[in-house]
GROMACS .gro file of C-alpha atoms in nm:
model
  220
    1MET     CA    1   0.287   0.596  -3.810
    2SER     CA    2  -0.012   0.685  -3.864
    3ASP     CA    3  -0.136   0.928  -3.536
    4GLN     CA    4  -0.258   0.656  -3.268
    5SER     CA    5   0.017   0.524  -3.274
    6VAL     CA    6   0.219   0.861  -3.172
    7GLN     CA    7  -0.085   0.944  -2.931
    8THR     CA    8  -0.045   0.573  -2.817
    9ILE     CA    9   0.311   0.610  -2.693
   10ARG     CA   10   0.255   0.967  -2.502
   11SER     CA   11   0.011   0.791  -2.380
   12GLN     CA   12   0.255   0.451  -2.292
   13ILE     CA   13   0.521   0.688  -2.149
   14TYR     CA   14   0.344   0.952  -2.005
   15LYS     CA   15   0.135   0.650  -1.783
   16ILE     CA   16   0.496   0.481  -1.676
   17LEU     CA   17   0.706   0.755  -1.564
   18ARG     CA   18   0.420   0.901  -1.391
   19ASN     CA   19   0.409   0.552  -1.197
   20SER     CA   20   0.689   0.484  -1.093
   21LEU     CA   21   0.692   0.895  -1.006
   22TRP     CA   22   0.323   0.733  -0.750
   23ARG     CA   23   0.601   0.442  -0.613
   24GLY     CA   24   0.824   0.692  -0.549
   25GLU     CA   25   1.142   0.569  -0.775
   26PHE     CA   26   1.258   0.919  -0.819
   27THR     CA   27   1.454   1.097  -0.599
   28PRO     CA   28   1.284   1.403  -0.504
   29GLY     CA   29   1.450   1.699  -0.632
   30GLN     CA   30   1.584   1.485  -0.892
   31ARG     CA   31   1.674   1.610  -1.189
   32LEU     CA   32   1.454   1.412  -1.498
   33GLN     CA   33   1.697   1.401  -1.819
   34GLU     CA   34   1.488   1.363  -2.128
   35VAL     CA   35   1.790   1.116  -2.321
   36ASP     CA   36   1.818   0.949  -2.053
   37LEU     CA   37   1.435   0.869  -2.054
   38ALA     CA   38   1.504   0.803  -2.389
   39THR     CA   39   1.728   0.551  -2.391
   40GLN     CA   40   1.553   0.396  -2.067
   41LEU     CA   41   1.204   0.345  -2.226
   42HIS     CA   42   1.349   0.336  -2.581
   43VAL     CA   43   1.173   0.599  -2.716
   44SER     CA   44   1.262   0.853  -2.902
   45ARG     CA   45   1.267   1.198  -2.702
   46SER     CA   46   0.951   1.345  -2.849
   47PRO     CA   47   0.652   1.118  -2.614
   48VAL     CA   48   0.939   1.243  -2.302
   49ARG     CA   49   0.963   1.549  -2.353
   50GLU     CA   50   0.499   1.526  -2.388
   51ALA     CA   51   0.526   1.295  -2.141
   52LEU     CA   52   0.711   1.562  -1.834
   53ARG     CA   53   0.518   1.837  -2.021
   54GLN     CA   54   0.137   1.679  -1.864
   55LEU     CA   55   0.323   1.545  -1.551
   56ALA     CA   56   0.469   1.884  -1.472
   57SER     CA   57   0.077   1.992  -1.519
   58ASP     CA   58  -0.028   1.693  -1.318
   59GLY     CA   59   0.218   1.931  -1.045
   60LEU     CA   60   0.421   1.615  -0.973
   61VAL     CA   61   0.789   1.693  -1.143
   62ILE     CA   62   0.884   2.178  -1.176
   63GLU     CA   63   1.014   2.256  -1.570
   64ILE     CA   64   1.261   2.504  -1.526
   65PRO     CA   65   1.320   2.709  -1.803
   66ASN     CA   66   1.638   2.681  -1.912
   67LYS     CA   67   1.714   2.404  -1.688
   68GLY     CA   68   1.520   2.086  -1.649
   69VAL     CA   69   1.315   1.932  -1.533
   70TYR     CA   70   1.313   1.882  -1.185
   71VAL     CA   71   1.103   1.593  -0.967
   72LYS     CA   72   0.840   1.811  -0.690
   73LYS     CA   73   0.991   1.806  -0.292
   74PHE     CA   74   0.674   1.814  -0.171
   75THR     CA   75   0.661   1.998   0.146
   76THR     CA   76   0.404   1.994   0.490
   77GLN     CA   77   0.239   2.321   0.366
   78ASP     CA   78   0.148   2.124  -0.027
   79ILE     CA   79   0.035   1.872   0.206
   80ASP     CA   80  -0.196   2.056   0.402
   81GLU     CA   81  -0.292   2.183   0.033
   82ILE     CA   82  -0.360   1.891  -0.068
   83PHE     CA   83  -0.610   1.697   0.186
   84ASP     CA   84  -0.762   2.104   0.225
   85VAL     CA   85  -0.899   2.071  -0.131
   86ARG     CA   86  -1.013   1.634  -0.096
   87VAL     CA   87  -1.213   1.763   0.210
   88MET     CA   88  -1.363   2.099  -0.017
   89LEU     CA   89  -1.439   1.892  -0.321
   90GLU     CA   90  -1.535   1.486  -0.195
   91SER     CA   91  -1.755   1.725   0.071
   92TYR     CA   92  -1.930   1.843  -0.227
   93ALA     CA   93  -2.018   1.509  -0.365
   94ILE     CA   94  -2.102   1.347  -0.084
   95ARG     CA   95  -2.347   1.550  -0.003
   96ARG     CA   96  -2.454   1.594  -0.360
   97SER     CA   97  -2.477   1.249  -0.424
   98PRO     CA   98  -2.855   1.101  -0.263
   99LYS     CA   99  -2.988   1.247  -0.600
  100ASN     CA  100  -2.723   1.102  -0.807
  101LEU     CA  101  -2.671   0.706  -0.591
  102SER     CA  102  -2.828   0.459  -0.885
  103ASP     CA  103  -2.909   0.110  -0.690
  104GLY     CA  104  -2.587   0.007  -0.927
  105GLN     CA  105  -2.338   0.214  -0.745
  106ARG     CA  106  -2.501   0.156  -0.385
  107ALA     CA  107  -2.371  -0.252  -0.471
  108GLN     CA  108  -1.972  -0.114  -0.587
  109LEU     CA  109  -1.983   0.125  -0.259
  110LEU     CA  110  -2.101  -0.222  -0.092
  111GLU     CA  111  -1.792  -0.480  -0.317
  112ILE     CA  112  -1.518  -0.235  -0.217
  113LEU     CA  113  -1.613  -0.177   0.128
  114GLN     CA  114  -1.546  -0.626   0.165
  115SER     CA  115  -1.294  -0.598  -0.052
  116LEU     CA  116  -1.137  -0.297   0.230
  117GLU     CA  117  -1.183  -0.555   0.492
  118THR     CA  118  -1.050  -0.857   0.234
  119TYR     CA  119  -0.692  -0.653   0.146
  120HIS     CA  120  -0.692  -0.545   0.525
  121GLU     CA  121  -0.797  -0.916   0.662
  122ALA     CA  122  -0.477  -0.984   0.453
  123GLY     CA  123  -0.289  -0.681   0.579
  124ASP     CA  124  -0.218  -0.694   0.191
  125LEU     CA  125  -0.153  -0.278   0.192
  126ASP     CA  126  -0.089  -0.240  -0.166
  127ARG     CA  127  -0.432  -0.348  -0.348
  128TYR     CA  128  -0.637  -0.233  -0.006
  129VAL     CA  129  -0.454   0.152  -0.129
  130ALA     CA  130  -0.544   0.048  -0.493
  131ASP     CA  131  -0.930   0.029  -0.332
  132ASP     CA  132  -0.899   0.340  -0.078
  133ASP     CA  133  -0.878   0.588  -0.439
  134SER     CA  134  -1.107   0.390  -0.617
  135LEU     CA  135  -1.378   0.466  -0.336
  136HIS     CA  136  -1.278   0.836  -0.310
  137LYS     CA  137  -1.300   0.823  -0.700
  138LEU     CA  138  -1.666   0.721  -0.753
  139ILE     CA  139  -1.727   0.954  -0.382
  140VAL     CA  140  -1.647   1.216  -0.582
  141ARG     CA  141  -1.845   1.051  -0.913
  142LEU     CA  142  -2.165   1.088  -0.739
  143GLY     CA  143  -2.128   1.484  -0.690
  144GLY     CA  144  -2.268   1.433  -1.076
  145ASN     CA  145  -2.029   1.741  -1.213
  146SER     CA  146  -1.790   1.654  -1.443
  147LEU     CA  147  -1.535   1.985  -1.394
  148VAL     CA  148  -1.500   1.878  -0.966
  149GLU     CA  149  -1.411   1.544  -1.092
  150ASP     CA  150  -1.115   1.728  -1.327
  151LEU     CA  151  -1.005   1.863  -1.045
  152TYR     CA  152  -1.001   1.605  -0.864
  153TYR     CA  153  -0.806   1.410  -1.075
  154ARG     CA  154  -0.487   1.612  -1.019
  155VAL     CA  155  -0.530   1.655  -0.641
  156ARG     CA  156  -0.482   1.306  -0.657
  157SER     CA  157  -0.229   1.234  -0.897
  158MET     CA  158   0.001   1.436  -0.674
  159ASN     CA  159  -0.187   1.223  -0.371
  160GLN     CA  160  -0.083   0.882  -0.486
  161GLN     CA  161   0.236   0.902  -0.356
  162PHE     CA  162   0.148   0.956  -0.040
  163ARG     CA  163  -0.170   0.741  -0.024
  164ILE     CA  164   0.091   0.466   0.160
  165ARG     CA  165   0.244   0.670   0.370
  166SER     CA  166  -0.081   0.747   0.541
  167LEU     CA  167  -0.146   0.400   0.624
  168SER     CA  168   0.227   0.281   0.710
  169SER     CA  169   0.190   0.214   1.156
  170HIS     CA  170  -0.062  -0.103   1.234
  171ASN     CA  171  -0.263   0.148   1.426
  172ARG     CA  172  -0.392   0.368   1.200
  173PHE     CA  173  -0.398   0.109   0.906
  174HIS     CA  174  -0.724  -0.057   1.100
  175GLU     CA  175  -0.782   0.354   1.227
  176SER     CA  176  -0.837   0.332   0.837
  177MET     CA  177  -1.070   0.025   0.768
  178VAL     CA  178  -1.328   0.179   1.045
  179GLU     CA  179  -1.343   0.503   0.880
  180HIS     CA  180  -1.421   0.345   0.522
  181ARG     CA  181  -1.631   0.095   0.683
  182ASP     CA  182  -1.901   0.421   0.875
  183LEU     CA  183  -1.816   0.577   0.598
  184ILE     CA  184  -1.911   0.407   0.326
  185THR     CA  185  -2.231   0.271   0.584
  186ALA     CA  186  -2.339   0.612   0.607
  187LEU     CA  187  -2.405   0.703   0.234
  188VAL     CA  188  -2.547   0.377   0.102
  189THR     CA  189  -2.830   0.404   0.425
  190GLY     CA  190  -2.775   0.916   0.303
  191GLU     CA  191  -2.703   1.038   0.619
  192VAL     CA  192  -2.572   1.233   0.410
  193GLU     CA  193  -2.377   1.522   0.671
  194ARG     CA  194  -2.253   1.220   0.844
  195ALA     CA  195  -2.039   1.077   0.601
  196VAL     CA  196  -1.951   1.444   0.509
  197GLU     CA  197  -1.798   1.441   0.935
  198ILE     CA  198  -1.650   1.086   0.855
  199ASN     CA  199  -1.481   1.175   0.503
  200ALA     CA  200  -1.302   1.521   0.671
  201ARG     CA  201  -1.206   1.341   0.967
  202HIS     CA  202  -1.061   1.053   0.745
  203LEU     CA  203  -0.835   1.245   0.530
  204SER     CA  204  -0.728   1.448   0.867
  205LEU     CA  205  -0.558   1.161   1.054
  206ALA     CA  206  -0.394   1.050   0.698
  207CYS     CA  207  -0.227   1.428   0.667
  208ALA     CA  208  -0.120   1.405   0.917
  209CYS     CA  209   0.008   1.084   0.919
  210ILE     CA  210   0.199   1.184   0.553
  211LYS     CA  211   0.325   1.486   0.701
  212GLU     CA  212   0.465   1.395   1.049
  213GLN     CA  213   0.636   1.108   0.759
  214LEU     CA  214   0.772   1.380   0.541
  215SER     CA  215   0.906   1.564   0.890
  216LYS     CA  216   1.102   1.273   1.007
  217GLU     CA  217   1.267   1.211   0.637
  218ALA     CA  218   1.369   1.570   0.702
  219ALA     CA  219   1.461   1.533   1.041
  220THR     CA  220   1.745   1.236   0.868
   0.00000   0.00000   0.00000
């Protein structure tokens, strides 16, 4: 087997496990057994081991020496920290966006807005969340700083599984659409500080919804 084939398998296993974690298919605190995962995925233990190491680096699992790998249990403090960093990184990117925003990216922002409107009207939360993710990744790219993009990837990875939770109530889903509409309008028209303010408020409300959900789950 070529090195490229081995790398492809490792990448595929990593993405499969990462997406399973994002979808909540593993229980917080659950031990992830290399042998069991390898059997389920019909691969050797090596690519599973590599994938688990990467997931630990992403902050999605905890690797405890001589004990094993466990799905990370996120606390309300973890959520606060994730969103604090998101606000910092996205505010930085928005403030740098005027010199990096091309006509093509303006068009892309407006396309995302149209798509968000369509999925919101249809009540399609899964596709809405996917476009929400695309919007915030584009915002970070507008900062024109590859190191910030790398940092954002790690924070995004930890945040991804909570995106649907943050929109679980009908009111929050509607409010999010209004916030995204205002945010994209401000970005396209170059109202930088207004965009920063809208985005910070948007993230703060999402953070509060997720923490409320976690608190309810902890109480049951």
